[in-house]
């Protein structure tokens, strides 16, 4: 097993290009199941999760191939299986996204209950409730969801008690082939859902309300294969912006959509950083006129559904705040177990105390962390340790980096391109 080694204390400088969004690519890949034929997806990131999802689709009968390094061809003509086994689904929660498309196209599906990062229960009750509202019979048996419907589903009104991203995506894909009209109320509004709406519309779906919390779907009889581009990864973009700031450097991220990061950019500015937005780029630096050493102000955050502050950038911002002058409170409202990185940050010298679903961070200024051996516990916790390691003096060894490889394409190459001293080694 490999580990990541970082020699910290070097300000990052330069440009880094953002890859396609993992959280957009996976639902778009699932959506290809809705229409037989050859689909073409561009800007697809090469990640552990996308490779796992391709294997899942291939097990269902999809034929895949690559054009170059970022264009994925998926031929769904010969799909014959409707079961997603535990062996693949256990490693990635997004595998449940095949449930809606399989039921919509074939009238049946058997999908293992999902796995993924250990950041909370994340039940799929919204998925099951919504499918049942559309007339699908769902049974939980031996760790699987068995879903079936006679004929086509029937449109209905579905209300989410709490906005669910994968729940919204799954039911959106199911409803496009249902009879009549389906209305999703209190739907999630993340940009990745907008990307899915665009693809489904290109395939021939009729959907109103893109970007809002109310999606109206007018069912159609059939869909056609489509070409669609994956949007840039806003979480990767935010991670690199925070990493540059934490290192005391300056840089620019390209191939991004600044409008997808409204809350993070505001919080970075409140922390005292200069953030400049271009059409498809964001630059970040410290103010030119500073008294003495670089300083960050402590800024409180509260994770919320989009367009609020994203839970997927909470751990990274916490790493940044360990370097601030002052105290800040980070309130996690989305996932109950998303503070597992705190113990590892403390090993690097961070002063963090947990109070229920809040963390109180007392900053130690920009030179307050020291390198140590740490262990990644989930995807975003991993990136917070990378950020802290880049800021810390000395050497940091991060084990279990397979979590990082689920969501960050060419991480070592991109960090090295910014001047970081980072490499992989085999664990002893």
Short mmCIF file of C-alpha atoms in Angstrom, two decimals:
data_model
loop_
_atom_site.label_atom_id
_atom_site.label_comp_id
_atom_site.label_asym_id
_atom_site.label_seq_id
_atom_site.Cartn_x
_atom_site.Cartn_y
_atom_site.Cartn_z
CA UNK A 1 0.00 0.00 0.00
CA UNK A 2 1.26 3.48 -0.86
CA UNK A 3 1.56 6.58 1.29
CA UNK A 4 1.94 10.24 0.37
CA UNK A 5 5.01 12.11 1.60
CA UNK A 6 5.09 15.91 1.83
CA UNK A 7 8.01 18.17 2.70
CA UNK A 8 6.05 21.20 3.84
CA UNK A 9 6.72 24.88 4.31
CA UNK A 10 7.01 25.77 0.62
CA UNK A 11 4.64 28.46 -0.76
CA UNK A 12 2.74 27.12 -3.77
CA UNK A 13 2.92 29.27 -6.89
CA UNK A 14 1.70 28.98 -10.46
CA UNK A 15 -1.31 27.60 -12.30
CA UNK A 16 -3.23 24.35 -11.96
CA UNK A 17 -5.92 23.05 -14.33
CA UNK A 18 -9.06 21.62 -12.73
CA UNK A 19 -10.35 18.24 -13.92
CA UNK A 20 -13.91 17.19 -14.62
CA UNK A 21 -16.17 16.74 -11.61
CA UNK A 22 -16.39 13.23 -10.19
CA UNK A 23 -19.78 14.05 -8.66
CA UNK A 24 -21.08 15.07 -12.10
CA UNK A 25 -19.43 12.30 -14.11
CA UNK A 26 -20.98 9.42 -12.14
CA UNK A 27 -24.67 10.40 -12.55
CA UNK A 28 -24.10 11.21 -16.23
CA UNK A 29 -22.54 7.79 -16.70
CA UNK A 30 -25.59 6.26 -14.99
CA UNK A 31 -27.93 8.25 -17.23
CA UNK A 32 -26.56 6.50 -20.33
CA UNK A 33 -28.49 3.40 -19.18
CA UNK A 34 -31.75 5.19 -20.03
CA UNK A 35 -31.27 5.01 -23.81
CA UNK A 36 -29.70 2.22 -25.90
CA UNK A 37 -26.93 3.37 -28.19
CA UNK A 38 -23.52 5.07 -28.13
CA UNK A 39 -23.08 7.95 -25.65
CA UNK A 40 -20.06 10.25 -25.60
CA UNK A 41 -18.93 11.98 -22.39
CA UNK A 42 -16.09 14.52 -22.45
CA UNK A 43 -13.94 15.98 -19.64
CA UNK A 44 -14.23 12.72 -17.69
CA UNK A 45 -11.69 12.51 -14.83
CA UNK A 46 -9.51 9.41 -14.52
CA UNK A 47 -10.21 8.45 -10.89
CA UNK A 48 -10.64 5.32 -8.83
CA UNK A 49 -14.39 6.07 -8.57
CA UNK A 50 -14.91 6.60 -12.31
CA UNK A 51 -13.00 3.40 -13.08
CA UNK A 52 -15.11 1.51 -10.54
CA UNK A 53 -18.30 2.90 -12.09
CA UNK A 54 -17.16 1.84 -15.56
CA UNK A 55 -16.66 -1.71 -14.25
CA UNK A 56 -20.14 -1.61 -12.73
CA UNK A 57 -21.64 -0.54 -16.08
CA UNK A 58 -19.65 -3.19 -17.92
CA UNK A 59 -21.04 -5.84 -15.57
CA UNK A 60 -24.50 -4.72 -16.67
CA UNK A 61 -23.55 -5.16 -20.34
CA UNK A 62 -22.30 -1.67 -21.26
CA UNK A 63 -19.34 -1.55 -23.67
CA UNK A 64 -16.81 1.17 -22.86
CA UNK A 65 -13.82 2.69 -24.64
CA UNK A 66 -11.74 5.85 -24.46
CA UNK A 67 -10.96 8.53 -27.05
CA UNK A 68 -7.75 10.07 -25.77
CA UNK A 69 -7.55 10.54 -22.01
CA UNK A 70 -10.76 12.42 -21.13
CA UNK A 71 -13.47 11.28 -23.59
CA UNK A 72 -15.43 8.19 -22.60
CA UNK A 73 -17.64 6.24 -25.01
CA UNK A 74 -20.41 4.13 -23.47
CA UNK A 75 -22.48 1.83 -25.67
CA UNK A 76 -25.61 0.80 -23.75
CA UNK A 77 -27.20 -1.16 -26.61
CA UNK A 78 -26.43 -4.56 -25.12
CA UNK A 79 -27.32 -4.04 -21.46
CA UNK A 80 -28.82 -7.30 -20.26
CA UNK A 81 -28.22 -7.41 -16.50
CA UNK A 82 -30.17 -5.40 -13.94
CA UNK A 83 -28.23 -6.33 -10.80
CA UNK A 84 -25.46 -4.22 -9.27
CA UNK A 85 -23.51 -6.52 -6.99
CA UNK A 86 -22.12 -5.82 -3.54
CA UNK A 87 -18.53 -6.36 -4.67
CA UNK A 88 -18.57 -3.12 -6.67
CA UNK A 89 -21.22 -1.08 -4.88
CA UNK A 90 -19.56 -1.55 -1.46
CA UNK A 91 -16.68 0.77 -2.37
CA UNK A 92 -18.71 3.68 -3.74
CA UNK A 93 -22.03 5.08 -2.63
CA UNK A 94 -22.78 6.65 -6.03
CA UNK A 95 -23.32 3.15 -7.43
CA UNK A 96 -26.91 3.42 -6.21
CA UNK A 97 -27.46 5.86 -9.10
CA UNK A 98 -28.06 2.93 -11.47
CA UNK A 99 -31.26 2.09 -9.58
CA UNK A 100 -33.51 4.73 -11.17
CA UNK A 101 -32.31 4.31 -14.77
CA UNK A 102 -32.54 0.49 -14.65
CA UNK A 103 -36.11 0.53 -13.32
CA UNK A 104 -37.08 3.22 -15.85
CA UNK A 105 -35.73 1.27 -18.84
CA UNK A 106 -36.26 -2.37 -17.82
CA UNK A 107 -38.93 -2.21 -15.11
CA UNK A 108 -36.69 -3.90 -12.56
CA UNK A 109 -33.39 -3.56 -10.70
CA UNK A 110 -31.52 -5.26 -7.89
CA UNK A 111 -28.89 -3.00 -6.35
CA UNK A 112 -26.75 -3.63 -3.30
CA UNK A 113 -26.98 -1.13 -0.48
CA UNK A 114 -24.11 1.31 -1.06
CA UNK A 115 -20.80 1.92 0.69
CA UNK A 116 -18.18 4.66 0.25
CA UNK A 117 -16.67 7.06 2.76
CA UNK A 118 -17.37 6.45 6.45
CA UNK A 119 -18.78 9.91 7.12
CA UNK A 120 -22.28 8.99 8.27
CA UNK A 121 -25.29 6.81 7.65
CA UNK A 122 -26.42 8.51 4.40
CA UNK A 123 -29.48 6.25 4.03
CA UNK A 124 -31.18 5.77 0.66
CA UNK A 125 -34.66 6.18 2.11
CA UNK A 126 -35.30 9.19 -0.18
CA UNK A 127 -34.56 7.03 -3.23
CA UNK A 128 -36.91 4.26 -2.12
CA UNK A 129 -39.66 6.63 -1.00
CA UNK A 130 -39.57 8.47 -4.31
CA UNK A 131 -39.61 5.33 -6.42
CA UNK A 132 -42.60 4.03 -4.45
CA UNK A 133 -44.39 7.33 -5.13
CA UNK A 134 -43.85 6.59 -8.83
CA UNK A 135 -45.48 3.16 -8.46
CA UNK A 136 -42.37 1.02 -7.97
CA UNK A 137 -42.43 -1.89 -5.53
CA UNK A 138 -39.26 -1.87 -3.40
CA UNK A 139 -38.06 -4.58 -1.02
CA UNK A 140 -34.95 -4.62 1.16
CA UNK A 141 -33.60 -8.15 1.30
CA UNK A 142 -30.17 -9.59 2.14
CA UNK A 143 -28.49 -6.20 1.75
CA UNK A 144 -30.09 -5.46 -1.63
CA UNK A 145 -32.85 -3.19 -2.89
CA UNK A 146 -35.18 -5.18 -5.17
CA UNK A 147 -37.26 -2.79 -7.25
CA UNK A 148 -39.87 -3.61 -9.89
CA UNK A 149 -42.81 -2.04 -11.66
CA UNK A 150 -45.44 -3.39 -14.07
CA UNK A 151 -45.14 -1.38 -17.24
CA UNK A 152 -44.07 2.25 -16.89
CA UNK A 153 -43.89 4.33 -13.75
CA UNK A 154 -46.53 6.99 -13.17
CA UNK A 155 -45.65 10.60 -12.46
CA UNK A 156 -46.31 12.00 -9.00
CA UNK A 157 -45.34 14.77 -6.58
CA UNK A 158 -42.30 13.90 -4.46
CA UNK A 159 -41.18 16.04 -1.53
CA UNK A 160 -37.75 15.76 0.08
CA UNK A 161 -37.71 16.49 3.81
CA UNK A 162 -34.02 17.35 3.36
CA UNK A 163 -32.44 18.08 -0.04
CA UNK A 164 -30.65 14.93 -1.22
CA UNK A 165 -28.21 15.15 -4.12
CA UNK A 166 -28.15 11.49 -5.12
CA UNK A 167 -31.84 11.15 -4.25
CA UNK A 168 -32.70 14.04 -6.58
CA UNK A 169 -30.51 12.58 -9.32
CA UNK A 170 -31.90 9.06 -9.06
CA UNK A 171 -35.53 10.17 -9.10
CA UNK A 172 -34.89 12.66 -11.87
CA UNK A 173 -33.53 9.84 -14.05
CA UNK A 174 -36.43 7.57 -13.12
CA UNK A 175 -39.10 10.18 -13.82
CA UNK A 176 -38.00 11.13 -17.35
CA UNK A 177 -39.52 7.88 -18.72
CA UNK A 178 -42.57 7.82 -16.40
CA UNK A 179 -46.10 8.51 -17.63
CA UNK A 180 -47.40 12.00 -16.94
CA UNK A 181 -45.81 14.71 -14.82
CA UNK A 182 -43.47 14.35 -11.85
CA UNK A 183 -42.64 17.24 -9.53
CA UNK A 184 -39.61 17.07 -7.22
CA UNK A 185 -40.07 19.56 -4.38
CA UNK A 186 -37.22 20.73 -2.13
CA UNK A 187 -34.86 19.12 -4.60
CA UNK A 188 -31.11 19.59 -4.27
CA UNK A 189 -29.69 22.44 -6.38
CA UNK A 190 -26.02 21.51 -6.77
CA UNK A 191 -24.36 22.36 -10.12
CA UNK A 192 -23.84 18.65 -10.75
CA UNK A 193 -27.63 18.23 -10.91
CA UNK A 194 -27.77 21.01 -13.50
CA UNK A 195 -25.20 19.07 -15.53
CA UNK A 196 -27.43 15.99 -15.35
CA UNK A 197 -30.49 18.01 -16.40
CA UNK A 198 -28.55 19.28 -19.41
CA UNK A 199 -27.63 15.76 -20.47
CA UNK A 200 -31.14 14.39 -20.00
CA UNK A 201 -32.54 17.31 -22.01
CA UNK A 202 -30.06 16.57 -24.80
CA UNK A 203 -31.32 12.97 -24.74
CA UNK A 204 -34.88 14.22 -25.28
CA UNK A 205 -36.22 14.64 -21.74
CA UNK A 206 -38.56 17.52 -20.85
CA UNK A 207 -37.53 19.15 -17.58
CA UNK A 208 -38.35 22.56 -16.12
CA UNK A 209 -36.80 24.31 -13.12
CA UNK A 210 -33.09 23.75 -13.73
CA UNK A 211 -31.09 25.26 -10.87
CA UNK A 212 -34.11 25.57 -8.57
CA UNK A 213 -35.46 23.43 -5.73
CA UNK A 214 -38.54 22.51 -7.78
CA UNK A 215 -38.02 20.28 -10.81
CA UNK A 216 -40.94 19.44 -13.08
CA UNK A 217 -40.46 16.44 -15.36
CA UNK A 218 -42.80 15.69 -18.24
CA UNK A 219 -42.37 12.01 -19.02
CA UNK A 220 -41.49 10.95 -22.56
CA UNK A 221 -41.80 7.58 -24.29
CA UNK A 222 -38.12 7.17 -25.11
CA UNK A 223 -34.75 8.88 -25.07
CA UNK A 224 -31.81 8.96 -27.48
CA UNK A 225 -28.03 8.67 -26.94
CA UNK A 226 -26.24 11.95 -26.30
CA UNK A 227 -22.91 13.76 -26.21
CA UNK A 228 -22.30 15.75 -23.04
CA UNK A 229 -19.40 17.49 -21.28
CA UNK A 230 -18.69 17.01 -17.58
CA UNK A 231 -18.50 20.31 -15.68
CA UNK A 232 -15.26 21.22 -13.85
CA UNK A 233 -14.90 19.89 -10.31
CA UNK A 234 -15.78 22.69 -7.89
CA UNK A 235 -14.54 20.68 -4.91
CA UNK A 236 -11.14 20.10 -6.50
CA UNK A 237 -11.06 23.80 -7.39
CA UNK A 238 -11.81 24.79 -3.81
CA UNK A 239 -9.25 22.36 -2.45
CA UNK A 240 -6.43 23.87 -4.53
CA UNK A 241 -7.45 27.43 -3.65
CA UNK A 242 -7.30 26.53 0.04
CA UNK A 243 -4.00 24.67 -0.41
CA UNK A 244 -2.37 27.68 -2.08
CA UNK A 245 -3.59 29.94 0.72
CA UNK A 246 -2.49 27.56 3.48
CA UNK A 247 1.02 27.37 2.02
CA UNK A 248 1.31 31.15 2.04
CA UNK A 249 1.56 31.19 -1.74
CA UNK A 250 -0.25 32.66 -4.71
CA UNK A 251 -1.68 31.03 -7.77
CA UNK A 252 -4.44 30.57 -10.30
CA UNK A 253 -6.78 27.68 -10.97
CA UNK A 254 -8.02 27.33 -14.55
CA UNK A 255 -10.80 25.41 -16.31
CA UNK A 256 -13.21 26.17 -13.47
CA UNK A 257 -16.57 27.91 -12.99
CA UNK A 258 -16.25 30.60 -10.29
CA UNK A 259 -20.03 30.87 -9.94
CA UNK A 260 -20.08 27.32 -8.54
CA UNK A 261 -18.10 28.39 -5.43
CA UNK A 262 -19.93 31.46 -4.10
CA UNK A 263 -19.72 30.67 -0.38
CA UNK A 264 -16.09 29.51 -0.36
CA UNK A 265 -14.84 32.56 -2.26
CA UNK A 266 -16.64 34.84 0.19
CA UNK A 267 -15.14 33.02 3.18
CA UNK A 268 -11.63 33.24 1.71
CA UNK A 269 -12.05 36.98 1.24
CA UNK A 270 -13.28 37.34 4.81
CA UNK A 271 -10.15 35.49 5.94
CA UNK A 272 -8.11 38.32 4.41
CA UNK A 273 -7.15 36.83 1.05
CA UNK A 274 -7.36 38.56 -2.31
CA UNK A 275 -9.54 36.47 -4.64
CA UNK A 276 -10.01 37.49 -8.27
CA UNK A 277 -12.50 35.75 -10.55
CA UNK A 278 -12.08 35.40 -14.30
CA UNK A 279 -14.43 33.85 -16.82
CA UNK A 280 -13.02 30.37 -16.19
CA UNK A 281 -10.29 31.01 -13.63
CA UNK A 282 -9.77 32.09 -10.04
CA UNK A 283 -6.61 33.68 -8.64
CA UNK A 284 -5.72 33.86 -4.95
CA UNK A 285 -2.99 35.65 -3.00
CA UNK A 286 -2.29 37.51 0.21
CA UNK A 287 -2.57 41.32 0.18
CA UNK A 288 0.58 43.03 -1.03
CA UNK A 289 0.88 45.36 1.96
CA UNK A 290 1.08 43.33 5.15
CA UNK A 291 2.50 44.32 8.52
CA UNK A 292 5.11 41.67 9.31
CA UNK A 293 4.22 38.02 8.75
CA UNK A 294 1.35 36.68 6.64
CA UNK A 295 -1.86 36.47 8.64
CA UNK A 296 -5.28 34.92 8.22
CA UNK A 297 -8.39 35.98 10.09
CA UNK A 298 -10.55 33.32 11.70
CA UNK A 299 -13.83 32.82 9.83
CA UNK A 300 -16.82 30.74 10.96
CA UNK A 301 -18.51 28.39 8.53
CA UNK A 302 -21.70 26.33 8.61
CA UNK A 303 -22.16 23.59 6.03
CA UNK A 304 -25.46 23.77 4.16
CA UNK A 305 -27.03 22.51 0.93
CA UNK A 306 -25.99 24.43 -2.20
CA UNK A 307 -25.57 27.37 -2.58
CA UNK A 308 -24.50 27.32 1.07
CA UNK A 309 -21.04 26.28 2.19
CA UNK A 310 -20.34 22.73 0.88
CA UNK A 311 -19.74 19.92 3.34
CA UNK A 312 -17.16 18.54 0.87
CA UNK A 313 -14.94 21.58 1.59
CA UNK A 314 -15.39 21.64 5.36
CA UNK A 315 -12.31 19.59 6.28
CA UNK A 316 -10.08 21.57 3.92
CA UNK A 317 -11.23 24.91 5.35
CA UNK A 318 -10.67 23.61 8.87
CA UNK A 319 -7.06 22.85 7.94
CA UNK A 320 -6.71 26.45 6.74
CA UNK A 321 -8.24 27.83 9.91
CA UNK A 322 -5.66 26.05 12.08
CA UNK A 323 -3.28 28.67 10.63
CA UNK A 324 -5.41 31.74 11.41
CA UNK A 325 -4.92 34.33 14.12
CA UNK A 326 -7.90 33.95 16.40
CA UNK A 327 -10.74 31.50 16.96
CA UNK A 328 -13.37 30.20 14.57
CA UNK A 329 -16.30 27.78 14.80
CA UNK A 330 -17.02 25.20 12.10
CA UNK A 331 -20.54 23.80 12.22
CA UNK A 332 -21.25 20.57 10.29
CA UNK A 333 -24.96 20.10 9.56
CA UNK A 334 -24.90 17.56 6.71
CA UNK A 335 -23.00 14.44 7.89
CA UNK A 336 -22.71 13.33 11.51
CA UNK A 337 -19.28 11.68 11.25
CA UNK A 338 -17.41 14.31 9.28
CA UNK A 339 -14.96 15.33 12.00
CA UNK A 340 -12.75 12.24 11.84
CA UNK A 341 -9.91 14.32 10.38
CA UNK A 342 -9.64 16.37 13.58
CA UNK A 343 -7.60 13.78 15.46
CA UNK A 344 -5.14 13.63 12.57
CA UNK A 345 -4.89 17.43 12.32
CA UNK A 346 -4.16 17.47 16.05
CA UNK A 347 -1.19 15.18 15.41
CA UNK A 348 0.19 17.99 13.23
CA UNK A 349 -0.22 20.44 16.11
CA UNK A 350 -3.70 21.84 15.44
CA UNK A 351 -5.72 23.19 18.39
CA UNK A 352 -9.28 21.95 17.76
CA UNK A 353 -12.02 21.04 20.23
CA UNK A 354 -15.27 19.27 19.31
CA UNK A 355 -18.58 20.45 20.74
CA UNK A 356 -21.40 18.32 19.35
CA UNK A 357 -21.63 19.02 15.62
CA UNK A 358 -19.30 22.01 15.93
CA UNK A 359 -15.53 22.30 16.03
CA UNK A 360 -13.80 25.23 17.75
CA UNK A 361 -10.49 25.98 16.07
CA UNK A 362 -7.89 28.15 17.79
CA UNK A 363 -5.44 29.21 15.13
CA UNK A 364 -1.68 29.05 15.58
CA UNK A 365 -0.74 31.47 12.81
CA UNK A 366 0.92 30.52 9.55
CA UNK A 367 3.88 28.64 11.05
CA UNK A 368 2.01 26.72 13.73
CA UNK A 369 1.93 23.16 12.29
CA UNK A 370 4.65 20.51 12.38
CA UNK A 371 4.99 17.45 10.15
CA UNK A 372 3.87 14.06 11.49
CA UNK A 373 2.62 10.64 10.46
CA UNK A 374 -1.13 10.73 9.85
CA UNK A 375 -3.83 8.49 8.38
CA UNK A 376 -6.62 9.35 5.96
CA UNK A 377 -10.13 8.30 6.97
CA UNK A 378 -12.20 9.47 3.98
CA UNK A 379 -11.84 11.36 0.72
CA UNK A 380 -12.18 14.95 1.92
CA UNK A 381 -10.39 14.28 5.24
CA UNK A 382 -7.47 13.10 3.11
CA UNK A 383 -7.28 16.41 1.27
CA UNK A 384 -7.36 18.34 4.56
CA UNK A 385 -4.27 16.41 5.67
CA UNK A 386 -2.54 17.24 2.38
CA UNK A 387 -3.28 20.93 2.93
CA UNK A 388 -2.02 20.80 6.51
CA UNK A 389 1.08 18.88 5.40
CA UNK A 390 1.86 21.52 2.78
CA UNK A 391 1.64 24.23 5.44
CA UNK A 392 3.53 22.33 8.15
CA UNK A 393 7.27 22.50 8.67
CA UNK A 394 9.08 19.21 8.15
CA UNK A 395 7.88 15.93 6.73
CA UNK A 396 4.32 14.61 6.76
CA UNK A 397 3.49 11.01 5.84
CA UNK A 398 -0.16 10.33 4.91
CA UNK A 399 -1.20 6.67 4.81
CA UNK A 400 -4.29 5.10 3.17
CA UNK A 401 -4.13 7.49 0.22
CA UNK A 402 -6.48 5.33 -1.84
CA UNK A 403 -9.14 7.69 -0.46
CA UNK A 404 -7.44 10.59 -2.27
CA UNK A 405 -7.33 8.65 -5.50
CA UNK A 406 -11.13 8.35 -5.44
CA UNK A 407 -11.56 12.07 -6.04
CA UNK A 408 -8.35 13.90 -7.06
CA UNK A 409 -6.88 13.30 -10.50
CA UNK A 410 -3.06 13.51 -10.83
CA UNK A 411 -2.73 15.07 -7.39
CA UNK A 412 1.03 14.61 -7.11
CA UNK A 413 1.65 16.00 -10.60
CA UNK A 414 -0.55 19.03 -9.99
CA UNK A 415 1.00 19.84 -6.61
CA UNK A 416 4.51 19.35 -8.01
CA UNK A 417 3.61 21.75 -10.81
CA UNK A 418 2.87 24.36 -8.13
CA UNK A 419 6.29 23.83 -6.57
CA UNK A 420 5.37 21.43 -3.76
CA UNK A 421 7.74 18.68 -2.63
CA UNK A 422 5.42 15.70 -2.64
CA UNK A 423 5.77 12.08 -3.72
CA UNK A 424 4.48 8.56 -3.11
CA UNK A 425 6.28 5.79 -1.23
CA UNK A 426 5.44 2.23 -0.36
CA UNK A 427 4.30 1.69 3.22
CA UNK A 428 6.78 -0.28 5.30
#
